[in-house]
CSV table of C-alpha atoms in Angstrom, one decimal:
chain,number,residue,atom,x,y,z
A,641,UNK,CA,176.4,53.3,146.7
A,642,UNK,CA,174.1,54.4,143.9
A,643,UNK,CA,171.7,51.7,142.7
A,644,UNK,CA,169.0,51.8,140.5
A,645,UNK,CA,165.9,49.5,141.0
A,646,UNK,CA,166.7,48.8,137.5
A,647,UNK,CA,170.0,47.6,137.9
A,648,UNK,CA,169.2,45.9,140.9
A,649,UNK,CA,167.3,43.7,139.3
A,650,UNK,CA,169.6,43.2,136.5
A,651,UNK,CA,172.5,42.2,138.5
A,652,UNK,CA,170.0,39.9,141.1
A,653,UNK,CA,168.5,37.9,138.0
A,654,UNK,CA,172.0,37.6,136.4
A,655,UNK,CA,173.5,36.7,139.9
A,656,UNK,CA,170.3,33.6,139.9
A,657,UNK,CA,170.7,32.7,136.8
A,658,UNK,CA,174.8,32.3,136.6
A,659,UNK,CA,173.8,30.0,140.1
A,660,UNK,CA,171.9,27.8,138.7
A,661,UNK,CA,173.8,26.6,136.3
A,662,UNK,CA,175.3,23.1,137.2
A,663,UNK,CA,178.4,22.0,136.7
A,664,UNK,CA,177.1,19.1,134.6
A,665,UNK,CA,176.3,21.6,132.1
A,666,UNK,CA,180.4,23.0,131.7
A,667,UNK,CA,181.3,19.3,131.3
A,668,UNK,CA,181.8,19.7,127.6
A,669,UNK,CA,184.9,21.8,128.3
A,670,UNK,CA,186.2,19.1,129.6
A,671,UNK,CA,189.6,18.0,127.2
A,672,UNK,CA,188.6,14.7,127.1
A,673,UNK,CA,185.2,15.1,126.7
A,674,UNK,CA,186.2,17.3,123.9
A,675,UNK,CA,188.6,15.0,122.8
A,676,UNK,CA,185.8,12.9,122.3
A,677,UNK,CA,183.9,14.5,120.1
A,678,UNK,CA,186.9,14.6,117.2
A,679,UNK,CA,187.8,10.9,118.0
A,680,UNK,CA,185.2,8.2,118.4
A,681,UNK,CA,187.5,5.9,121.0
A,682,UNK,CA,189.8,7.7,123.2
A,683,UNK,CA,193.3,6.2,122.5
A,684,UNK,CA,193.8,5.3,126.6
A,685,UNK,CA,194.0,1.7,127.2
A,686,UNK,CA,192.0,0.0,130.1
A,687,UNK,CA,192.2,-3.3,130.5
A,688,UNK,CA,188.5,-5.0,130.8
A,689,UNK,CA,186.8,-8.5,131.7
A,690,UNK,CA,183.6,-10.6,130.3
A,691,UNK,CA,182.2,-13.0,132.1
A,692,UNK,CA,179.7,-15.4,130.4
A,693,UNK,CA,177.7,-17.4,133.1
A,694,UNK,CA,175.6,-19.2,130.5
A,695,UNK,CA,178.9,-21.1,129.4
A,696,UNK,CA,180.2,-21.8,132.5
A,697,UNK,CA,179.9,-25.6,134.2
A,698,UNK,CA,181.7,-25.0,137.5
A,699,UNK,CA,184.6,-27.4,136.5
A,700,UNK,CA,187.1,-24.6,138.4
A,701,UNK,CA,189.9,-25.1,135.7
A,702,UNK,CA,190.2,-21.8,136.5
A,703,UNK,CA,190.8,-21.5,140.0
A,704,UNK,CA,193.2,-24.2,139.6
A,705,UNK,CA,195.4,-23.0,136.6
A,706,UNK,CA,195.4,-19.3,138.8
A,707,UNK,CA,196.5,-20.3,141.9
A,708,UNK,CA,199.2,-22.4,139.9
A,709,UNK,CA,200.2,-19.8,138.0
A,710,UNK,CA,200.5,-16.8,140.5
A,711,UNK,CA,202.0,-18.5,143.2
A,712,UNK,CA,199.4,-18.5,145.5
A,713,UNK,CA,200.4,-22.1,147.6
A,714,UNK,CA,197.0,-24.5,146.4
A,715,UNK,CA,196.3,-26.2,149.5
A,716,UNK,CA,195.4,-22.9,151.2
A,717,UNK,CA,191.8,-21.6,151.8
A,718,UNK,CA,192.9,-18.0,149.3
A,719,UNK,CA,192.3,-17.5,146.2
A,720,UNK,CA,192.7,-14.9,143.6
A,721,UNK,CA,189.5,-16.2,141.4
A,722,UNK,CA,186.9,-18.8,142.4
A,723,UNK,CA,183.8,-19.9,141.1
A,724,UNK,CA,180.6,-19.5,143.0
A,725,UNK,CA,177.4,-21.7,142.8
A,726,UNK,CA,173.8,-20.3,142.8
A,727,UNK,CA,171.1,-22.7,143.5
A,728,UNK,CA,167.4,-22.0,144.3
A,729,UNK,CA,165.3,-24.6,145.2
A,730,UNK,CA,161.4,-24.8,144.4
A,731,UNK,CA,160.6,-23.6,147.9
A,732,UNK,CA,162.2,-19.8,146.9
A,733,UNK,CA,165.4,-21.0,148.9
A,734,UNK,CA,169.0,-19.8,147.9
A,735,UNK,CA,172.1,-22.0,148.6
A,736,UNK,CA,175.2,-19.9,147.4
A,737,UNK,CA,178.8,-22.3,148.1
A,738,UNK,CA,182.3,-21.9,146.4
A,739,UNK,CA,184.2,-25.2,148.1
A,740,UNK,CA,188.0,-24.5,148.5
A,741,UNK,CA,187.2,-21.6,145.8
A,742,UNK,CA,186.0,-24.4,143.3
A,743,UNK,CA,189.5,-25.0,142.4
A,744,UNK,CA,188.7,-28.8,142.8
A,745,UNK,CA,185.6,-28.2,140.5
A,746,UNK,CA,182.1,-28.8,141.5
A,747,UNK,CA,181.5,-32.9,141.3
A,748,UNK,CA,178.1,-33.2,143.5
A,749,UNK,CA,174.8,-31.6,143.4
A,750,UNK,CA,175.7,-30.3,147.2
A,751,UNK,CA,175.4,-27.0,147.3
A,752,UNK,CA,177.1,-26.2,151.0
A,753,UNK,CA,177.6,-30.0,151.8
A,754,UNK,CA,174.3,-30.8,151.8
A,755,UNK,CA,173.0,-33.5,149.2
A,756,UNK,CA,169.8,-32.3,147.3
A,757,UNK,CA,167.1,-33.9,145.3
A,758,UNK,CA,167.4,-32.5,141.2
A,759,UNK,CA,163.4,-32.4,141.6
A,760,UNK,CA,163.9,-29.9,144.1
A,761,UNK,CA,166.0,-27.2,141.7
A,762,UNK,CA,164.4,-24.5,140.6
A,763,UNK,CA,167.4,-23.0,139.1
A,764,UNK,CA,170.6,-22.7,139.5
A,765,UNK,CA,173.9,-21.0,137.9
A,766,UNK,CA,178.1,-20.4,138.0
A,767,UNK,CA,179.4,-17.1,138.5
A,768,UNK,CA,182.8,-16.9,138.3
A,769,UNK,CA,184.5,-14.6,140.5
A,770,UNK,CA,187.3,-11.8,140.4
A,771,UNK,CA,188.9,-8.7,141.1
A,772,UNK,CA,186.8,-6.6,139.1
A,773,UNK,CA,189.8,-3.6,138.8
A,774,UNK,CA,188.0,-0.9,139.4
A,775,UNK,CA,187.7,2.4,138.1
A,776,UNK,CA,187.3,3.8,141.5
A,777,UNK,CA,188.7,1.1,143.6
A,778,UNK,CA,188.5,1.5,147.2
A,779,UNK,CA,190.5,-0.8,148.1
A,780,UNK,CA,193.5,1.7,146.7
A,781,UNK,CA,192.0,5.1,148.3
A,782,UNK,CA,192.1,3.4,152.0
A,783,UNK,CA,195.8,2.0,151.9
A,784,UNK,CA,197.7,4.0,154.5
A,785,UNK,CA,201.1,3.6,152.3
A,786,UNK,CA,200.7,3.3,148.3
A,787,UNK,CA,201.6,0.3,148.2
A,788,UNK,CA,198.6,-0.6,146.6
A,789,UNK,CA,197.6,1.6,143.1
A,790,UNK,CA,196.0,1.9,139.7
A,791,UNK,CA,198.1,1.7,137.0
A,792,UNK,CA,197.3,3.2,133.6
A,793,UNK,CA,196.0,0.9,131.8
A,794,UNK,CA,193.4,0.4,134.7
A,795,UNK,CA,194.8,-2.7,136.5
A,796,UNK,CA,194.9,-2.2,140.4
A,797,UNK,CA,198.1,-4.0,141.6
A,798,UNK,CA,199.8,-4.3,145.1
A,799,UNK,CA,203.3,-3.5,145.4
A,800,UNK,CA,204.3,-6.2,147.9
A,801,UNK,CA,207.6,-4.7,148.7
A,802,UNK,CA,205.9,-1.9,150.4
A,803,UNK,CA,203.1,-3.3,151.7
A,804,UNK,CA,202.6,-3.3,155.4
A,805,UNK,CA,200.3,-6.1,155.8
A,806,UNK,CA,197.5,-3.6,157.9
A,807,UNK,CA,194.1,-5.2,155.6
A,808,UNK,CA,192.5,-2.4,154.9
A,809,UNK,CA,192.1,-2.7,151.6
A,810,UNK,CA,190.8,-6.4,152.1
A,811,UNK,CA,187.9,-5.1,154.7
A,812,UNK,CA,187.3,-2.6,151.9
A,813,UNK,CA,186.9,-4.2,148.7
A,814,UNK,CA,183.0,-4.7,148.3
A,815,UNK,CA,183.6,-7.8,146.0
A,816,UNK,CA,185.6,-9.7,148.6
A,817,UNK,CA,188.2,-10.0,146.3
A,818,UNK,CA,191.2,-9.5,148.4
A,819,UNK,CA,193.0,-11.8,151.1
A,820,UNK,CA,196.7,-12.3,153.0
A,821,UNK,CA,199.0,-13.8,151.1
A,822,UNK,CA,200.1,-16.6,153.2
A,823,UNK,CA,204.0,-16.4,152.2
A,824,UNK,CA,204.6,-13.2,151.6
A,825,UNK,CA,202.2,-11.6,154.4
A,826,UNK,CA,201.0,-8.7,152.2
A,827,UNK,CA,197.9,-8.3,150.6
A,828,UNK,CA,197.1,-10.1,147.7
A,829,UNK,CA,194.5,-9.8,144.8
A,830,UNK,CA,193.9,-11.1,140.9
A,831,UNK,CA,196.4,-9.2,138.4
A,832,UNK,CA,194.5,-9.9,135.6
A,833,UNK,CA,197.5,-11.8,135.0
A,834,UNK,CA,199.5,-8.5,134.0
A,835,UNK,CA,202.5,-10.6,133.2
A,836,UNK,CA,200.6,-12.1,130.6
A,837,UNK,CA,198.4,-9.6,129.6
A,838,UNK,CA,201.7,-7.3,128.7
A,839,UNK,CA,203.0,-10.1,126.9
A,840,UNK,CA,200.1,-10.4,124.1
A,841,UNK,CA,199.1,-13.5,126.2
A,842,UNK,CA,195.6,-14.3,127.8
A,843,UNK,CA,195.4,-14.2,131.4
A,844,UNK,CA,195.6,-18.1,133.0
A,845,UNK,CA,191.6,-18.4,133.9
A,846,UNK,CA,191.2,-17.5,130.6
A,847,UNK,CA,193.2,-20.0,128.5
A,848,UNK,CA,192.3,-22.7,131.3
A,849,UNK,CA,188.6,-22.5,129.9
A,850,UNK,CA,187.6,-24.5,127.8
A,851,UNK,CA,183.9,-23.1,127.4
A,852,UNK,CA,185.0,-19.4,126.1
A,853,UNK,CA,183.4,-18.5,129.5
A,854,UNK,CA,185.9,-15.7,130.1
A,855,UNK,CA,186.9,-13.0,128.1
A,856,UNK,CA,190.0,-10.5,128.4
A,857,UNK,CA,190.6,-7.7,126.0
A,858,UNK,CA,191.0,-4.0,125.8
A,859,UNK,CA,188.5,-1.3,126.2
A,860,UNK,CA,188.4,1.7,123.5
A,861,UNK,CA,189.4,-0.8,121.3
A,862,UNK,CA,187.4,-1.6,118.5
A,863,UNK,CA,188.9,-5.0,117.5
A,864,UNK,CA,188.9,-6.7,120.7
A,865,UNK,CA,186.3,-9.1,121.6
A,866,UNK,CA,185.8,-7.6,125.1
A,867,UNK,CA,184.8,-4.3,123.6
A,868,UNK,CA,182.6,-5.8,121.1
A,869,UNK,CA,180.3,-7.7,123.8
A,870,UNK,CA,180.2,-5.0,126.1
A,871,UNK,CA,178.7,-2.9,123.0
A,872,UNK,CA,176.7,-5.0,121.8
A,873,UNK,CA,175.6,-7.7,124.0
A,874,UNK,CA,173.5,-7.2,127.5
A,875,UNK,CA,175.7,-6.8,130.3
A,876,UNK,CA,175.8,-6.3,133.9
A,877,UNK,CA,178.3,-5.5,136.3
A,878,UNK,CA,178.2,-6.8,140.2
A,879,UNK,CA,177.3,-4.4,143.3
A,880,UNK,CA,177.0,-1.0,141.1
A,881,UNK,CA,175.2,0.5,144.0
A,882,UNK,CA,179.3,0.9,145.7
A,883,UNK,CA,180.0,3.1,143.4
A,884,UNK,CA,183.6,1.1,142.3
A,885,UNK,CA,182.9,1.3,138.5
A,886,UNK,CA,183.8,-2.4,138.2
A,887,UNK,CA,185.1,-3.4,135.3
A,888,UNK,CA,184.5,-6.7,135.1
A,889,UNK,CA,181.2,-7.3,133.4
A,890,UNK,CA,178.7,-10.4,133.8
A,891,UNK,CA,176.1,-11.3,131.0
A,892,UNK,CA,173.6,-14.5,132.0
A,893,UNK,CA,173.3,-13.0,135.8
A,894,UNK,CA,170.4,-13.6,138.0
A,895,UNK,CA,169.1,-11.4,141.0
A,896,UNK,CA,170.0,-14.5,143.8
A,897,UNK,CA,173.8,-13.4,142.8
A,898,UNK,CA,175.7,-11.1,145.2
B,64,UNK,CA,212.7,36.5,172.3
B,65,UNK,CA,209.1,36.4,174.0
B,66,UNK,CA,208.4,32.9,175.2
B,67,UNK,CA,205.6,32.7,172.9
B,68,UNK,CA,207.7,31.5,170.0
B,69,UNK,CA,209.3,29.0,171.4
B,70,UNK,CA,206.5,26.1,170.4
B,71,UNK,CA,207.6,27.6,166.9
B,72,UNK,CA,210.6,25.8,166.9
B,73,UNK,CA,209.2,22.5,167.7
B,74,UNK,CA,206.6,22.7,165.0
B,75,UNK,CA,210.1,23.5,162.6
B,76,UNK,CA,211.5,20.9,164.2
B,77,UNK,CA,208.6,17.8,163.2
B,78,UNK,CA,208.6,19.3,160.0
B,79,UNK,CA,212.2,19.3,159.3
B,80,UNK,CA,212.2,15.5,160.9
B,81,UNK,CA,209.4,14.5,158.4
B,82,UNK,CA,211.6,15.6,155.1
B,83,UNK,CA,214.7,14.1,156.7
B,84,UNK,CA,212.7,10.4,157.3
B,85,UNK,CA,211.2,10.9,154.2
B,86,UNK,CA,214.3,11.8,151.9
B,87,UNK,CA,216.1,8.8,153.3
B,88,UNK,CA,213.4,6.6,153.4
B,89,UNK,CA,211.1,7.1,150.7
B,90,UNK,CA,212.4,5.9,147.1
B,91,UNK,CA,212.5,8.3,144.9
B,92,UNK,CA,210.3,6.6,142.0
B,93,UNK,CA,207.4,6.9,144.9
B,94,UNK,CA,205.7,9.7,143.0
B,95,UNK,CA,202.1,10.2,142.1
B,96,UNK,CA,202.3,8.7,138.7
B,97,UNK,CA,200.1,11.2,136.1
B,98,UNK,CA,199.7,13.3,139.2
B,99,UNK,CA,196.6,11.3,140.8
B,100,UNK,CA,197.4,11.6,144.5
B,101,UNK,CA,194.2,9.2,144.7
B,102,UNK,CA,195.2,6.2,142.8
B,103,UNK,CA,198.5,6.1,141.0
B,104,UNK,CA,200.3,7.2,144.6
B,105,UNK,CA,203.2,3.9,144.6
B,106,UNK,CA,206.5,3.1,143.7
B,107,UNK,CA,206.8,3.0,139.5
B,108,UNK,CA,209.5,-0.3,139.9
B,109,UNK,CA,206.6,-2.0,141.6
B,110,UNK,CA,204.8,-2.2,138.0
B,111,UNK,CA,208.3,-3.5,136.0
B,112,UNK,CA,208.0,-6.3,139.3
B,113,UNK,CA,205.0,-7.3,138.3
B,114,UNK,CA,206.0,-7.3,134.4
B,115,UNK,CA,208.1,-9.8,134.9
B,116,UNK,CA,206.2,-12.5,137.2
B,117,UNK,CA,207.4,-16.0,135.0
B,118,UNK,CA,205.0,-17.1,133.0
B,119,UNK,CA,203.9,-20.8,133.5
B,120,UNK,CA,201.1,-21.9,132.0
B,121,UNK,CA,202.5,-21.7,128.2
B,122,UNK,CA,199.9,-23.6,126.3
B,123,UNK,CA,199.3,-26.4,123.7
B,124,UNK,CA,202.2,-24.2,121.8
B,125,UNK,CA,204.6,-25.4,124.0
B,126,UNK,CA,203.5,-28.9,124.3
B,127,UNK,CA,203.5,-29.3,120.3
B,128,UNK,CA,207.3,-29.2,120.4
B,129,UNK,CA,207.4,-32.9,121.4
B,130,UNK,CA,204.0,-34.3,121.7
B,131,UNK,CA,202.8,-32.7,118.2
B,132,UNK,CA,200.5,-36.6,117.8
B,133,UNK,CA,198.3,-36.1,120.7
B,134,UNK,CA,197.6,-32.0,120.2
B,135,UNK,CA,196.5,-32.8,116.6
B,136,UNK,CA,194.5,-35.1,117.6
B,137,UNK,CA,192.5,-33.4,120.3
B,138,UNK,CA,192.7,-30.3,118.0
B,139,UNK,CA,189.7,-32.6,116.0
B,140,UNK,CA,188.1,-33.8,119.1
B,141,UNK,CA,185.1,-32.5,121.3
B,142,UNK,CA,187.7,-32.1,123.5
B,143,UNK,CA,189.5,-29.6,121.2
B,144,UNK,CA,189.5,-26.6,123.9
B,145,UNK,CA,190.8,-28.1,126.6
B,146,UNK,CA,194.3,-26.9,127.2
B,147,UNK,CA,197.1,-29.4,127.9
B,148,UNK,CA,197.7,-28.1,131.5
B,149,UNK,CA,194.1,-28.4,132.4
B,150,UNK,CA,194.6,-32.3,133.0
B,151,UNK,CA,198.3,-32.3,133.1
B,152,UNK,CA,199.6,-29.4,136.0
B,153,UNK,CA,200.1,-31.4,138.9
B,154,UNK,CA,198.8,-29.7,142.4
B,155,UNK,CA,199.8,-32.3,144.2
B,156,UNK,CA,203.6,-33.2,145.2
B,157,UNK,CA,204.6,-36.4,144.1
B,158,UNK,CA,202.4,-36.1,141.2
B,159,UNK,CA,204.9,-34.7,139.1
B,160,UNK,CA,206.3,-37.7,136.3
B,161,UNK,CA,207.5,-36.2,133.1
B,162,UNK,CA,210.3,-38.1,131.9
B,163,UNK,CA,212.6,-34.5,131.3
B,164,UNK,CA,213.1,-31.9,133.8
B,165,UNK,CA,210.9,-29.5,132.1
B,166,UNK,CA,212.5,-26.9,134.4
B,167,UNK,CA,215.9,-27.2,133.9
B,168,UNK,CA,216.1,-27.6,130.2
B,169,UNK,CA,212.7,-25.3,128.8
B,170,UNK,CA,211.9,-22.9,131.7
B,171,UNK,CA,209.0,-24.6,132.6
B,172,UNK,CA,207.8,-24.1,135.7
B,173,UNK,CA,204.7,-26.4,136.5
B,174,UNK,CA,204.6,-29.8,137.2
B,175,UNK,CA,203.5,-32.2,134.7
B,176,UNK,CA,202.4,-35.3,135.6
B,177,UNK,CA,199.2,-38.2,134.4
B,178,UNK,CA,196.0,-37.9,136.2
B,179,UNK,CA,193.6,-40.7,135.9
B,180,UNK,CA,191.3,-40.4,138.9
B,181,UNK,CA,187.1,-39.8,138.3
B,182,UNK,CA,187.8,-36.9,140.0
B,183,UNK,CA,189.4,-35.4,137.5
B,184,UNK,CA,186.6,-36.2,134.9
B,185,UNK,CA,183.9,-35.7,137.2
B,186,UNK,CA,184.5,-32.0,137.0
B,187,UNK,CA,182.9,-31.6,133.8
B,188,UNK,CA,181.3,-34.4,133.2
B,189,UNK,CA,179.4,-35.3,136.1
B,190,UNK,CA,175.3,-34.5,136.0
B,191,UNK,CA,174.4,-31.4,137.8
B,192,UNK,CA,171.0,-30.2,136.5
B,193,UNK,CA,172.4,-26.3,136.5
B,194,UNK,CA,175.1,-27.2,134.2
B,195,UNK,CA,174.6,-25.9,130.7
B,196,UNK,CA,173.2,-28.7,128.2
B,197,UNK,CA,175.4,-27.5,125.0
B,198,UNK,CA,178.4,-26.3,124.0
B,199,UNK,CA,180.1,-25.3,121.5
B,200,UNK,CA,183.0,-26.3,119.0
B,201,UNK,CA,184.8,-25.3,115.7
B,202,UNK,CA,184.7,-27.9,113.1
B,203,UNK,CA,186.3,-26.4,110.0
B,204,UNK,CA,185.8,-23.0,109.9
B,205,UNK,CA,182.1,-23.2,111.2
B,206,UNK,CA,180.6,-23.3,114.7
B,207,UNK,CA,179.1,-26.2,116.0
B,208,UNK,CA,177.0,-26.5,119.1
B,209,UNK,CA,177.0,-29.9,120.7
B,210,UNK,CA,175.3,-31.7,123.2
B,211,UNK,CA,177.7,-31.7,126.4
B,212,UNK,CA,177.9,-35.7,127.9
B,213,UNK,CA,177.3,-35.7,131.2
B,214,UNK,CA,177.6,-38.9,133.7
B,215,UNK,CA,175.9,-39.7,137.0
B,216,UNK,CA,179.0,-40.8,138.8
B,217,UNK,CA,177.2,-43.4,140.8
B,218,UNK,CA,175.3,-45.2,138.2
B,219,UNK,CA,178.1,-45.1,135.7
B,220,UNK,CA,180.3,-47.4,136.2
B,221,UNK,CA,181.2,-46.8,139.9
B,222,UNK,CA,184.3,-47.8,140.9
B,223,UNK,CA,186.3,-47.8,137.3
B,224,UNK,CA,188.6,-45.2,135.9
B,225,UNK,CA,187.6,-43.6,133.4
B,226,UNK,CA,190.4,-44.0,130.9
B,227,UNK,CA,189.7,-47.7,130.9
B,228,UNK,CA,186.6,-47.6,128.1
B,229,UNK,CA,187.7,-43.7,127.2
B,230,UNK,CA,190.3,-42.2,125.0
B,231,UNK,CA,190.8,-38.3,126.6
B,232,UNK,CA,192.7,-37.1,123.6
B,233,UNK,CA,190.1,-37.7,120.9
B,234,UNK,CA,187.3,-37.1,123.2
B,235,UNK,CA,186.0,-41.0,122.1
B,236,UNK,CA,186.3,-44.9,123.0
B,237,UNK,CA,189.2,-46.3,122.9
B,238,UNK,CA,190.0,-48.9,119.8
B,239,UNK,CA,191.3,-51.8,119.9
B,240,UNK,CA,195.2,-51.7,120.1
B,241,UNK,CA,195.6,-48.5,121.2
């Protein structure tokens, strides 16, 4: 072959250059990210959550109304939503408890059982709790079968008919949020109430409180109230360091939540 | 033929087996929905089956069709959020003591029932120092923020229900004759 030092180094500076390019910089050719560009709000629906823990008093209306209204049998120890209680004493202390998934409400100032002086609080807050229906869930890439998936509009759901009952996805999920449905023996998790949700309605948690604690709506949507918070407000989301893009976003949390 | 091919045919013969199992077994609305092997891989009737899970909780709307008195009237109250079912869905067997058979003549599916217990009150209204101090509620058109009432349940009149000095539905005392 015939090469020229000249063209040599042509070709070798063209062949660094055209390497070093990352693929971060071709992500504009992208149809949706062009899409984008035309239309402010990309007209896919996803389904998203706000939680306010500033509003929230640990009465567990929530819990209760959920587990009534999805069938999940109350006296048992599951539960699609619950309500968690942060408390940190004076002495740097955390005491974290849900009891029966706070679907009896929290009555006493005894965080796991244990009666505590109010002089000794520090601080202490409610965070409720749910399936935060991921945009990467991983509860859906580990299930051996599909029966548990994503649908469009972003809500993970488990298709109990084909379910094997193996738990994967419950080991999996970094938010806890899955369990065994006693009765039906599949996995279980929160809907987001899709029954409701596809019917115009708000999910059960949400019309059960009576503090605007919890928020439903529509992302990409610029007249729901989900949207709007998430925009304009100071959110956080729980565990980002998985990776699970939850979708369920917190404002009012605190760095003794987990 | 050499003997060399004859592990062939067992390959052909798995992979014949595998389509066989699958074409009888495997429904055929078991597709990668949008093509996302990753997380749309499931059975499409599975979404229509979750579509139609009843609906029980149905709200003050449905209450308003007989007891229109009472929702107008906690409508005006502090208590003018708190849904019908919050107090009213029974968890408890036994519980259950509305005069109609909700479930054969509306559809409706929970239990409705009177709840009188502390417990039931305590929930929101009992002192926790982490609980938020305010609250807030519509009067009008405008937004109010109130001063939530909170109880020590052992210094407040242990031992009595609350419903004996308190009127739920308009978040007050109760008057005289009523």
């Amino acid at each position: 072959m015939n090469l020229s030092r000249r063209e040599l180094l042509k070709m070798g500076l063209l062949a660094v250059c055209g390497t070093v390019i990352p693929l971060g910089a071709l992500e504009i050719l992208k149809p949706e990210a062009a899409a984008s560009l035309i239309r402010p709000f990309s007209e896919k629906k996803r389904w998203a959550f706000v939680v306010d823990t500033t509003k929230c008093v640990g009465c567990g209306m929530c819990a209760k109304a959920c587990k009534l209204e999805n069938e999940i049998p109350f006296d048992t120890e599951v539960q699609r939503t619950w309500v968690e209680r942060y408390v940190q004493l004076k002495d740097g202390e955390v005491i974290i408890d849900s009891p029966h998934g706070a679907r009896y409400g929290f009555t006493k100032n005894d965080p796991q059982g244990k009666e505590i002086n109010e002089d000794d609080v520090a601080k202490g807050l409610f965070v409720p709790k749910l399936c935060n229906q991921c945009e990467k869930p991983s509860c859906v890439q580990v299930c051996p079968v599909g029966a548990t998936y994503k649908t469009d509009d972003g809500v993970v759901l488990v298709d109990r008919g084909w379910c094997i009952g193996c738990g994967y996805c419950i080991t999996n999920c970094p938010y806890l949020a899955r369990f065994f449905h006693p009765i039906t023996n599949t996995a279980d998790k929160c809907t987001f109430c899709y029954h409701r949700i596809k019917k115009g309605m708000n999910t059960a948690c949400m019309d059960a409180c009576s503090f605007g604690a919890r928020k439903i709506g529509l992302l990409n949507d610029p007249a729901s109230e989900v949207f709007k918070i998430i925009s304009t407000h100071r959110v956080m989301v729980l565990k980002p360091e998985y990776g699970n893009e939850p979708q369920v976003f917190y404002i009012g949390l605190d760095d003794i939540v987990r | 033929m050499s003997h060399a091919w004859r592990p062939l045919f067992v390959v052909l013969a798995v992979m014949i087996s595998i389509i066989v199992f699958r074409v009888i077994f495997v429904p055929s609305d078991f597709v990668a929905k949008n093509g996302d092997y990753k997380f749309q891989w499931h059975r499409l009737s599975s979404e229509e089956v979750w579509k139609n899970f009843p609906v029980k909780h149905k709200g003050r709307d449905f209450c308003q069709q007989c007891h229109s008195e009472l929702v107008n009237k906690i409508k005006d109250s502090g208590h003018q959020h708190v849904q019908c079912e919050n107090c009213h869905a029974m968890f408890e067997p036994g519980k259950k003591s509305h005069p109609i058979d909700l479930k054969d003549d509306f559809g409706y599916l929970l239990e409705i029932g009177i709840e009188r217990s502390r417990e039931l009150c305590k929930r929101c209204h009992a002192e926790l120092p982490y609980r938020p101090q305010t609250y807030v509620i519509t009067k009008g058109t405008t937004a109010e923020t109130v001063k939530f009432k909170m109880i020590d349940p052992t210094k407040h009149n242990p031992g009595i229900e609350c419903v004996m000095c308190h009127d739920v539905h308009s978040a007050g005392f109760k008057t005289a004759g009523k």
